[in-house]
mmCIF file with all atom_site columns, C-alpha atoms in Angstrom:
data_model
loop_
_atom_site.group_PDB
_atom_site.id
_atom_site.type_symbol
_atom_site.label_atom_id
_atom_site.label_alt_id
_atom_site.label_comp_id
_atom_site.label_asym_id
_atom_site.label_entity_id
_atom_site.label_seq_id
_atom_site.pdbx_PDB_ins_code
_atom_site.Cartn_x
_atom_site.Cartn_y
_atom_site.Cartn_z
_atom_site.occupancy
_atom_site.B_iso_or_equiv
_atom_site.pdbx_formal_charge
_atom_site.auth_seq_id
_atom_site.auth_comp_id
_atom_site.auth_asym_id
_atom_site.auth_atom_id
_atom_site.pdbx_PDB_model_num
ATOM 1   C CA . UNK C 1 1   ? 0.000   0.000  0.000  1.00 50.00 ? 1   UNK C CA 1
ATOM 2   C CA . UNK C 1 2   ? 1.264   3.459  -0.879 1.00 52.00 ? 2   UNK C CA 1
ATOM 3   C CA . UNK C 1 3   ? 1.695   5.532  2.272  1.00 51.00 ? 3   UNK C CA 1
ATOM 4   C CA . UNK C 1 4   ? 1.423   8.766  0.316  1.00 51.00 ? 4   UNK C CA 1
ATOM 5   C CA . UNK C 1 5   ? -2.290  8.159  -0.184 1.00 50.00 ? 5   UNK C CA 1
ATOM 6   C CA . UNK C 1 6   ? -2.872  8.435  3.564  1.00 52.00 ? 6   UNK C CA 1
ATOM 7   C CA . UNK C 1 7   ? -0.780  11.553 4.209  1.00 49.00 ? 7   UNK C CA 1
ATOM 8   C CA . UNK C 1 8   ? -3.586  14.048 3.444  1.00 53.00 ? 8   UNK C CA 1
ATOM 9   C CA . UNK C 1 9   ? -5.935  12.118 5.731  1.00 51.00 ? 9   UNK C CA 1
ATOM 10  C CA . UNK C 1 10  ? -3.393  12.023 8.551  1.00 48.00 ? 10  UNK C CA 1
ATOM 11  C CA . UNK C 1 11  ? -2.597  15.696 8.062  1.00 49.00 ? 11  UNK C CA 1
ATOM 12  C CA . UNK C 1 12  ? -6.315  16.548 8.141  1.00 47.00 ? 12  UNK C CA 1
ATOM 13  C CA . UNK C 1 13  ? -6.833  14.624 11.378 1.00 49.00 ? 13  UNK C CA 1
ATOM 14  C CA . UNK C 1 14  ? -3.800  16.295 12.948 1.00 51.00 ? 14  UNK C CA 1
ATOM 15  C CA . UNK C 1 15  ? -4.925  19.763 11.855 1.00 48.00 ? 15  UNK C CA 1
ATOM 16  C CA . UNK C 1 16  ? -8.424  19.126 13.169 1.00 49.00 ? 16  UNK C CA 1
ATOM 17  C CA . UNK C 1 17  ? -7.047  17.957 16.510 1.00 49.00 ? 17  UNK C CA 1
ATOM 18  C CA . UNK C 1 18  ? -4.878  21.044 16.819 1.00 48.00 ? 18  UNK C CA 1
ATOM 19  C CA . UNK C 1 19  ? -7.692  23.369 15.799 1.00 51.00 ? 19  UNK C CA 1
ATOM 20  C CA . UNK C 1 20  ? -10.095 21.661 18.169 1.00 52.00 ? 20  UNK C CA 1
ATOM 21  C CA . UNK C 1 21  ? -7.944  22.209 21.227 1.00 52.00 ? 21  UNK C CA 1
ATOM 22  C CA . UNK C 1 22  ? -10.040 24.082 23.699 1.00 52.00 ? 22  UNK C CA 1
ATOM 23  C CA . UNK C 1 23  ? -13.388 23.204 22.127 1.00 50.00 ? 23  UNK C CA 1
ATOM 24  C CA . UNK C 1 24  ? -14.166 20.825 24.949 1.00 50.00 ? 24  UNK C CA 1
ATOM 25  C CA . UNK C 1 25  ? -12.100 22.567 27.553 1.00 55.00 ? 25  UNK C CA 1
ATOM 26  C CA . UNK C 1 26  ? -13.903 22.848 30.860 1.00 55.00 ? 26  UNK C CA 1
ATOM 27  C CA . UNK C 1 27  ? -14.852 26.358 31.834 1.00 52.00 ? 27  UNK C CA 1
ATOM 28  C CA . UNK C 1 28  ? -15.230 27.923 35.215 1.00 56.00 ? 28  UNK C CA 1
ATOM 29  C CA . UNK C 1 29  ? -18.844 27.506 36.309 1.00 50.00 ? 29  UNK C CA 1
ATOM 30  C CA . UNK C 1 30  ? -20.946 30.633 35.917 1.00 48.00 ? 30  UNK C CA 1
ATOM 31  C CA . UNK C 1 31  ? -22.437 31.741 39.199 1.00 48.00 ? 31  UNK C CA 1
ATOM 32  C CA . UNK C 1 32  ? -26.207 31.941 39.190 1.00 43.00 ? 32  UNK C CA 1
ATOM 33  C CA . UNK C 1 33  ? -27.621 35.417 39.498 1.00 44.00 ? 33  UNK C CA 1
ATOM 34  C CA . UNK C 1 34  ? -29.044 36.026 42.968 1.00 45.00 ? 34  UNK C CA 1
ATOM 35  C CA . UNK C 1 35  ? -32.795 36.340 43.298 1.00 47.00 ? 35  UNK C CA 1
ATOM 36  C CA . UNK C 1 36  ? -33.515 40.036 42.713 1.00 53.00 ? 36  UNK C CA 1
ATOM 37  C CA . UNK C 1 37  ? -34.594 41.913 45.805 1.00 66.00 ? 37  UNK C CA 1
ATOM 38  C CA . UNK C 1 38  ? -37.271 44.547 45.327 1.00 76.00 ? 38  UNK C CA 1
ATOM 39  C CA . UNK C 1 39  ? -35.975 47.973 46.199 1.00 90.00 ? 39  UNK C CA 1
ATOM 40  C CA . UNK C 1 40  ? -37.593 49.973 48.956 1.00 95.00 ? 40  UNK C CA 1
ATOM 41  C CA . UNK C 1 41  ? -39.295 52.867 47.241 1.00 95.00 ? 41  UNK C CA 1
ATOM 42  C CA . UNK C 1 42  ? -38.648 56.397 48.462 1.00 94.00 ? 42  UNK C CA 1
ATOM 43  C CA . UNK C 1 43  ? -41.082 57.515 51.129 1.00 94.00 ? 43  UNK C CA 1
ATOM 44  C CA . UNK C 1 44  ? -41.918 60.757 49.342 1.00 94.00 ? 44  UNK C CA 1
ATOM 45  C CA . UNK C 1 45  ? -45.569 60.021 48.544 1.00 95.00 ? 45  UNK C CA 1
ATOM 46  C CA . UNK C 1 46  ? -48.351 57.723 49.805 1.00 96.00 ? 46  UNK C CA 1
ATOM 47  C CA . UNK C 1 47  ? -48.331 55.700 46.555 1.00 97.00 ? 47  UNK C CA 1
ATOM 48  C CA . UNK C 1 48  ? -44.754 54.613 47.276 1.00 96.00 ? 48  UNK C CA 1
ATOM 49  C CA . UNK C 1 49  ? -45.708 53.453 50.756 1.00 97.00 ? 49  UNK C CA 1
ATOM 50  C CA . UNK C 1 50  ? -48.656 51.490 49.379 1.00 98.00 ? 50  UNK C CA 1
ATOM 51  C CA . UNK C 1 51  ? -46.327 49.794 46.894 1.00 97.00 ? 51  UNK C CA 1
ATOM 52  C CA . UNK C 1 52  ? -43.856 49.001 49.651 1.00 97.00 ? 52  UNK C CA 1
ATOM 53  C CA . UNK C 1 53  ? -46.599 47.431 51.769 1.00 98.00 ? 53  UNK C CA 1
ATOM 54  C CA . UNK C 1 54  ? -47.689 45.083 48.979 1.00 97.00 ? 54  UNK C CA 1
ATOM 55  C CA . UNK C 1 55  ? -44.121 44.088 48.076 1.00 97.00 ? 55  UNK C CA 1
ATOM 56  C CA . UNK C 1 56  ? -42.244 44.206 51.374 1.00 96.00 ? 56  UNK C CA 1
ATOM 57  C CA . UNK C 1 57  ? -44.713 43.351 54.168 1.00 97.00 ? 57  UNK C CA 1
ATOM 58  C CA . UNK C 1 58  ? -43.854 40.142 56.004 1.00 96.00 ? 58  UNK C CA 1
ATOM 59  C CA . UNK C 1 59  ? -40.760 39.348 53.914 1.00 96.00 ? 59  UNK C CA 1
ATOM 60  C CA . UNK C 1 60  ? -37.232 38.946 55.253 1.00 94.00 ? 60  UNK C CA 1
ATOM 61  C CA . UNK C 1 61  ? -35.761 41.057 52.455 1.00 94.00 ? 61  UNK C CA 1
ATOM 62  C CA . UNK C 1 62  ? -38.327 43.805 53.032 1.00 94.00 ? 62  UNK C CA 1
ATOM 63  C CA . UNK C 1 63  ? -38.462 43.736 56.829 1.00 94.00 ? 63  UNK C CA 1
ATOM 64  C CA . UNK C 1 64  ? -36.343 46.848 57.306 1.00 95.00 ? 64  UNK C CA 1
ATOM 65  C CA . UNK C 1 65  ? -38.155 48.665 54.496 1.00 97.00 ? 65  UNK C CA 1
ATOM 66  C CA . UNK C 1 66  ? -41.594 48.120 55.988 1.00 97.00 ? 66  UNK C CA 1
ATOM 67  C CA . UNK C 1 67  ? -40.442 48.851 59.523 1.00 97.00 ? 67  UNK C CA 1
ATOM 68  C CA . UNK C 1 68  ? -38.895 52.150 58.402 1.00 96.00 ? 68  UNK C CA 1
ATOM 69  C CA . UNK C 1 69  ? -42.334 53.362 57.269 1.00 97.00 ? 69  UNK C CA 1
ATOM 70  C CA . UNK C 1 70  ? -44.001 53.058 60.685 1.00 97.00 ? 70  UNK C CA 1
ATOM 71  C CA . UNK C 1 71  ? -44.534 56.437 62.317 1.00 97.00 ? 71  UNK C CA 1
ATOM 72  C CA . UNK C 1 72  ? -43.384 57.071 65.903 1.00 96.00 ? 72  UNK C CA 1
ATOM 73  C CA . UNK C 1 73  ? -47.044 57.736 66.824 1.00 97.00 ? 73  UNK C CA 1
ATOM 74  C CA . UNK C 1 74  ? -48.377 54.658 64.967 1.00 98.00 ? 74  UNK C CA 1
ATOM 75  C CA . UNK C 1 75  ? -51.537 52.953 66.240 1.00 98.00 ? 75  UNK C CA 1
ATOM 76  C CA . UNK C 1 76  ? -53.238 49.789 64.976 1.00 98.00 ? 76  UNK C CA 1
ATOM 77  C CA . UNK C 1 77  ? -56.965 49.217 65.557 1.00 96.00 ? 77  UNK C CA 1
ATOM 78  C CA . UNK C 1 78  ? -58.419 45.744 64.972 1.00 96.00 ? 78  UNK C CA 1
ATOM 79  C CA . UNK C 1 79  ? -61.918 44.979 63.805 1.00 95.00 ? 79  UNK C CA 1
ATOM 80  C CA . UNK C 1 80  ? -64.194 45.163 66.875 1.00 93.00 ? 80  UNK C CA 1
ATOM 81  C CA . UNK C 1 81  ? -65.252 41.536 66.445 1.00 92.00 ? 81  UNK C CA 1
ATOM 82  C CA . UNK C 1 82  ? -61.612 40.383 66.306 1.00 91.00 ? 82  UNK C CA 1
ATOM 83  C CA . UNK C 1 83  ? -60.912 42.360 69.440 1.00 88.00 ? 83  UNK C CA 1
ATOM 84  C CA . UNK C 1 84  ? -63.894 40.990 71.359 1.00 85.00 ? 84  UNK C CA 1
ATOM 85  C CA . UNK C 1 85  ? -63.448 37.362 70.279 1.00 78.00 ? 85  UNK C CA 1
ATOM 86  C CA . UNK C 1 86  ? -59.696 37.118 70.666 1.00 67.00 ? 86  UNK C CA 1
ATOM 87  C CA . UNK C 1 87  ? -58.810 34.441 73.220 1.00 64.00 ? 87  UNK C CA 1
ATOM 88  C CA . UNK C 1 88  ? -56.007 36.737 74.330 1.00 64.00 ? 88  UNK C CA 1
ATOM 89  C CA . UNK C 1 89  ? -58.004 39.677 75.614 1.00 66.00 ? 89  UNK C CA 1
ATOM 90  C CA . UNK C 1 90  ? -55.147 42.155 75.710 1.00 85.00 ? 90  UNK C CA 1
ATOM 91  C CA . UNK C 1 91  ? -53.345 41.160 72.495 1.00 92.00 ? 91  UNK C CA 1
ATOM 92  C CA . UNK C 1 92  ? -54.338 44.385 70.708 1.00 94.00 ? 92  UNK C CA 1
ATOM 93  C CA . UNK C 1 93  ? -53.781 46.746 73.629 1.00 93.00 ? 93  UNK C CA 1
ATOM 94  C CA . UNK C 1 94  ? -51.010 49.295 73.161 1.00 94.00 ? 94  UNK C CA 1
ATOM 95  C CA . UNK C 1 95  ? -50.371 48.419 69.527 1.00 96.00 ? 95  UNK C CA 1
ATOM 96  C CA . UNK C 1 96  ? -47.763 51.038 68.686 1.00 97.00 ? 96  UNK C CA 1
ATOM 97  C CA . UNK C 1 97  ? -44.704 51.407 66.457 1.00 97.00 ? 97  UNK C CA 1
ATOM 98  C CA . UNK C 1 98  ? -42.632 49.005 68.545 1.00 97.00 ? 98  UNK C CA 1
ATOM 99  C CA . UNK C 1 99  ? -45.293 46.273 68.496 1.00 97.00 ? 99  UNK C CA 1
ATOM 100 C CA . UNK C 1 100 ? -45.944 46.694 64.763 1.00 98.00 ? 100 UNK C CA 1
ATOM 101 C CA . UNK C 1 101 ? -42.276 46.361 63.814 1.00 97.00 ? 101 UNK C CA 1
ATOM 102 C CA . UNK C 1 102 ? -41.798 43.324 66.062 1.00 97.00 ? 102 UNK C CA 1
ATOM 103 C CA . UNK C 1 103 ? -44.896 41.622 64.624 1.00 97.00 ? 103 UNK C CA 1
ATOM 104 C CA . UNK C 1 104 ? -43.822 42.312 61.043 1.00 97.00 ? 104 UNK C CA 1
ATOM 105 C CA . UNK C 1 105 ? -40.397 40.848 61.827 1.00 96.00 ? 105 UNK C CA 1
ATOM 106 C CA . UNK C 1 106 ? -42.025 37.773 63.381 1.00 96.00 ? 106 UNK C CA 1
ATOM 107 C CA . UNK C 1 107 ? -44.184 37.199 60.295 1.00 97.00 ? 107 UNK C CA 1
ATOM 108 C CA . UNK C 1 108 ? -41.133 37.602 58.053 1.00 96.00 ? 108 UNK C CA 1
ATOM 109 C CA . UNK C 1 109 ? -39.156 35.069 60.097 1.00 95.00 ? 109 UNK C CA 1
ATOM 110 C CA . UNK C 1 110 ? -41.837 32.389 59.838 1.00 94.00 ? 110 UNK C CA 1
ATOM 111 C CA . UNK C 1 111 ? -43.170 32.952 56.310 1.00 95.00 ? 111 UNK C CA 1
ATOM 112 C CA . UNK C 1 112 ? -41.978 30.642 53.564 1.00 94.00 ? 112 UNK C CA 1
ATOM 113 C CA . UNK C 1 113 ? -44.315 32.446 51.162 1.00 95.00 ? 113 UNK C CA 1
ATOM 114 C CA . UNK C 1 114 ? -46.365 35.620 51.486 1.00 97.00 ? 114 UNK C CA 1
ATOM 115 C CA . UNK C 1 115 ? -48.312 37.663 48.948 1.00 97.00 ? 115 UNK C CA 1
ATOM 116 C CA . UNK C 1 116 ? -50.066 40.887 49.944 1.00 97.00 ? 116 UNK C CA 1
ATOM 117 C CA . UNK C 1 117 ? -52.644 42.295 47.533 1.00 98.00 ? 117 UNK C CA 1
ATOM 118 C CA . UNK C 1 118 ? -54.788 45.410 47.641 1.00 98.00 ? 118 UNK C CA 1
ATOM 119 C CA . UNK C 1 119 ? -57.646 44.246 45.427 1.00 97.00 ? 119 UNK C CA 1
ATOM 120 C CA . UNK C 1 120 ? -59.486 47.548 45.097 1.00 97.00 ? 120 UNK C CA 1
ATOM 121 C CA . UNK C 1 121 ? -60.270 50.848 46.771 1.00 97.00 ? 121 UNK C CA 1
ATOM 122 C CA . UNK C 1 122 ? -63.707 50.736 48.374 1.00 96.00 ? 122 UNK C CA 1
ATOM 123 C CA . UNK C 1 123 ? -63.782 54.485 49.004 1.00 96.00 ? 123 UNK C CA 1
ATOM 124 C CA . UNK C 1 124 ? -62.026 57.571 47.635 1.00 97.00 ? 124 UNK C CA 1
ATOM 125 C CA . UNK C 1 125 ? -59.030 58.799 49.652 1.00 97.00 ? 125 UNK C CA 1
ATOM 126 C CA . UNK C 1 126 ? -59.576 61.492 52.252 1.00 98.00 ? 126 UNK C CA 1
ATOM 127 C CA . UNK C 1 127 ? -56.980 64.026 53.363 1.00 96.00 ? 127 UNK C CA 1
ATOM 128 C CA . UNK C 1 128 ? -56.168 66.820 55.770 1.00 95.00 ? 128 UNK C CA 1
ATOM 129 C CA . UNK C 1 129 ? -53.752 69.700 55.315 1.00 92.00 ? 129 UNK C CA 1
ATOM 130 C CA . UNK C 1 130 ? -52.610 70.497 58.834 1.00 86.00 ? 130 UNK C CA 1
ATOM 131 C CA . UNK C 1 131 ? -51.133 68.088 59.643 1.00 89.00 ? 131 UNK C CA 1
ATOM 132 C CA . UNK C 1 132 ? -50.851 66.750 56.112 1.00 94.00 ? 132 UNK C CA 1
ATOM 133 C CA . UNK C 1 133 ? -52.390 63.275 55.994 1.00 97.00 ? 133 UNK C CA 1
ATOM 134 C CA . UNK C 1 134 ? -54.021 61.008 53.456 1.00 98.00 ? 134 UNK C CA 1
ATOM 135 C CA . UNK C 1 135 ? -56.225 58.041 54.281 1.00 98.00 ? 135 UNK C CA 1
ATOM 136 C CA . UNK C 1 136 ? -56.623 55.163 51.822 1.00 98.00 ? 136 UNK C CA 1
ATOM 137 C CA . UNK C 1 137 ? -59.360 52.507 51.899 1.00 98.00 ? 137 UNK C CA 1
ATOM 138 C CA . UNK C 1 138 ? -58.469 49.113 50.441 1.00 98.00 ? 138 UNK C CA 1
ATOM 139 C CA . UNK C 1 139 ? -60.071 45.716 50.150 1.00 98.00 ? 139 UNK C CA 1
ATOM 140 C CA . UNK C 1 140 ? -57.181 43.283 50.607 1.00 98.00 ? 140 UNK C CA 1
ATOM 141 C CA . UNK C 1 141 ? -56.178 39.670 50.742 1.00 98.00 ? 141 UNK C CA 1
ATOM 142 C CA . UNK C 1 142 ? -52.988 38.017 51.939 1.00 98.00 ? 142 UNK C CA 1
ATOM 143 C CA . UNK C 1 143 ? -51.771 34.516 51.150 1.00 98.00 ? 143 UNK C CA 1
ATOM 144 C CA . UNK C 1 144 ? -49.378 33.151 53.729 1.00 97.00 ? 144 UNK C CA 1
ATOM 145 C CA . UNK C 1 145 ? -47.572 29.873 54.065 1.00 96.00 ? 145 UNK C CA 1
ATOM 146 C CA . UNK C 1 146 ? -45.596 29.639 57.275 1.00 90.00 ? 146 UNK C CA 1
ATOM 147 C CA . UNK C 1 147 ? -43.028 27.054 58.239 1.00 86.00 ? 147 UNK C CA 1
ATOM 148 C CA . UNK C 1 148 ? -44.634 24.129 60.040 1.00 85.00 ? 148 UNK C CA 1
ATOM 149 C CA . UNK C 1 149 ? -48.053 24.697 58.448 1.00 84.00 ? 149 UNK C CA 1
ATOM 150 C CA . UNK C 1 150 ? -49.396 22.203 55.902 1.00 88.00 ? 150 UNK C CA 1
ATOM 151 C CA . UNK C 1 151 ? -51.476 24.711 53.938 1.00 92.00 ? 151 UNK C CA 1
ATOM 152 C CA . UNK C 1 152 ? -51.500 28.297 52.771 1.00 95.00 ? 152 UNK C CA 1
ATOM 153 C CA . UNK C 1 153 ? -53.831 30.561 54.753 1.00 96.00 ? 153 UNK C CA 1
ATOM 154 C CA . UNK C 1 154 ? -55.861 33.343 53.155 1.00 97.00 ? 154 UNK C CA 1
ATOM 155 C CA . UNK C 1 155 ? -56.511 36.507 55.160 1.00 98.00 ? 155 UNK C CA 1
ATOM 156 C CA . UNK C 1 156 ? -59.041 38.966 53.826 1.00 98.00 ? 156 UNK C CA 1
ATOM 157 C CA . UNK C 1 157 ? -60.758 42.184 54.802 1.00 98.00 ? 157 UNK C CA 1
ATOM 158 C CA . UNK C 1 158 ? -60.606 45.952 54.508 1.00 98.00 ? 158 UNK C CA 1
ATOM 159 C CA . UNK C 1 159 ? -57.801 48.256 55.540 1.00 98.00 ? 159 UNK C CA 1
ATOM 160 C CA . UNK C 1 160 ? -58.119 51.936 56.354 1.00 98.00 ? 160 UNK C CA 1
ATOM 161 C CA . UNK C 1 161 ? -54.575 53.302 56.377 1.00 98.00 ? 161 UNK C CA 1
ATOM 162 C CA . UNK C 1 162 ? -53.632 56.874 57.237 1.00 98.00 ? 162 UNK C CA 1
ATOM 163 C CA . UNK C 1 163 ? -50.331 58.188 55.930 1.00 98.00 ? 163 UNK C CA 1
ATOM 164 C CA . UNK C 1 164 ? -48.770 61.341 57.391 1.00 97.00 ? 164 UNK C CA 1
ATOM 165 C CA . UNK C 1 165 ? -46.111 63.661 56.038 1.00 96.00 ? 165 UNK C CA 1
ATOM 166 C CA . UNK C 1 166 ? -43.403 64.790 58.420 1.00 86.00 ? 166 UNK C CA 1
ATOM 167 C CA . UNK C 1 167 ? -41.837 68.250 58.476 1.00 70.00 ? 167 UNK C CA 1
ATOM 168 C CA . UNK C 1 168 ? -39.615 67.087 55.622 1.00 78.00 ? 168 UNK C CA 1
ATOM 169 C CA . UNK C 1 169 ? -40.874 65.335 52.514 1.00 86.00 ? 169 UNK C CA 1
ATOM 170 C CA . UNK C 1 170 ? -41.084 61.816 53.947 1.00 95.00 ? 170 UNK C CA 1
ATOM 171 C CA . UNK C 1 171 ? -44.386 60.043 54.573 1.00 97.00 ? 171 UNK C CA 1
ATOM 172 C CA . UNK C 1 172 ? -45.064 57.358 57.169 1.00 97.00 ? 172 UNK C CA 1
ATOM 173 C CA . UNK C 1 173 ? -47.892 55.056 58.256 1.00 98.00 ? 173 UNK C CA 1
ATOM 174 C CA . UNK C 1 174 ? -49.611 56.840 61.131 1.00 98.00 ? 174 UNK C CA 1
ATOM 175 C CA . UNK C 1 175 ? -52.749 54.785 61.761 1.00 98.00 ? 175 UNK C CA 1
ATOM 176 C CA . UNK C 1 176 ? -54.271 51.528 60.549 1.00 98.00 ? 176 UNK C CA 1
ATOM 177 C CA . UNK C 1 177 ? -57.844 50.365 61.067 1.00 98.00 ? 177 UNK C CA 1
ATOM 178 C CA . UNK C 1 178 ? -58.658 46.783 60.123 1.00 98.00 ? 178 UNK C CA 1
ATOM 179 C CA . UNK C 1 179 ? -62.180 45.686 59.130 1.00 97.00 ? 179 UNK C CA 1
ATOM 180 C CA . UNK C 1 180 ? -63.885 42.392 58.391 1.00 97.00 ? 180 UNK C CA 1
ATOM 181 C CA . UNK C 1 181 ? -65.524 42.174 54.973 1.00 96.00 ? 181 UNK C CA 1
ATOM 182 C CA . UNK C 1 182 ? -68.266 39.581 55.505 1.00 93.00 ? 182 UNK C CA 1
ATOM 183 C CA . UNK C 1 183 ? -66.279 36.740 53.905 1.00 95.00 ? 183 UNK C CA 1
ATOM 184 C CA . UNK C 1 184 ? -65.730 34.992 57.229 1.00 94.00 ? 184 UNK C CA 1
ATOM 185 C CA . UNK C 1 185 ? -62.013 34.700 56.472 1.00 97.00 ? 185 UNK C CA 1
ATOM 186 C CA . UNK C 1 186 ? -59.430 35.676 59.070 1.00 96.00 ? 186 UNK C CA 1
ATOM 187 C CA . UNK C 1 187 ? -58.299 39.303 58.859 1.00 97.00 ? 187 UNK C CA 1
ATOM 188 C CA . UNK C 1 188 ? -54.964 41.083 58.794 1.00 97.00 ? 188 UNK C CA 1
ATOM 189 C CA . UNK C 1 189 ? -55.631 41.892 62.439 1.00 96.00 ? 189 UNK C CA 1
ATOM 190 C CA . UNK C 1 190 ? -55.824 38.197 63.258 1.00 95.00 ? 190 UNK C CA 1
ATOM 191 C CA . UNK C 1 191 ? -52.577 37.563 61.389 1.00 96.00 ? 191 UNK C CA 1
ATOM 192 C CA . UNK C 1 192 ? -50.934 40.307 63.431 1.00 96.00 ? 192 UNK C CA 1
ATOM 193 C CA . UNK C 1 193 ? -52.358 38.999 66.715 1.00 95.00 ? 193 UNK C CA 1
ATOM 194 C CA . UNK C 1 194 ? -51.051 35.495 66.006 1.00 92.00 ? 194 UNK C CA 1
ATOM 195 C CA . UNK C 1 195 ? -47.540 36.903 65.699 1.00 94.00 ? 195 UNK C CA 1
ATOM 196 C CA . UNK C 1 196 ? -47.462 39.201 68.720 1.00 93.00 ? 196 UNK C CA 1
ATOM 197 C CA . UNK C 1 197 ? -44.833 37.662 70.916 1.00 82.00 ? 197 UNK C CA 1
ATOM 198 C CA . UNK C 1 198 ? -45.615 37.130 74.583 1.00 74.00 ? 198 UNK C CA 1
ATOM 199 C CA . UNK C 1 199 ? -49.402 36.813 74.266 1.00 61.00 ? 199 UNK C CA 1
#
């Protein structure tokens, strides 16, 4: 057999091998992008606070954002039925800024999933000029799955939230009234009561 016939084939294989160096070379693994964290919107208008509530409430990543919106003079008022039927009679007493931030942090620590939705406004906003406040009226629902619970719980009702503007441009949550809506589902007030530590 004439070896010259095979030289082009051998040369082609050799050239291909040289050219292919690096084609199957292992690369450094690409790090996965972290799950994006929603930014805390500036507290310069009530709309931004509403957006922060729906995105940040009860989440670990948004705990500090939500807590920063609570006014020093904050007060939470449960639905009268929730207050009268609570097995812990005093659970809603003295619900101020400190209690609200602790409860939000407790919810965030236990929640494996939470979704907060303002479904609609059931009344037009009302406002005052001195001090400058704006009250919003929302029908809401919350879906919460907490560690150790087999199912997701739905909370539903109506929220009457008053935002106040400080001497600067920042707004905060000054007052929150919770209302049942006739659905029979547990309310946001009940969710809060379940997470008040020490009661």
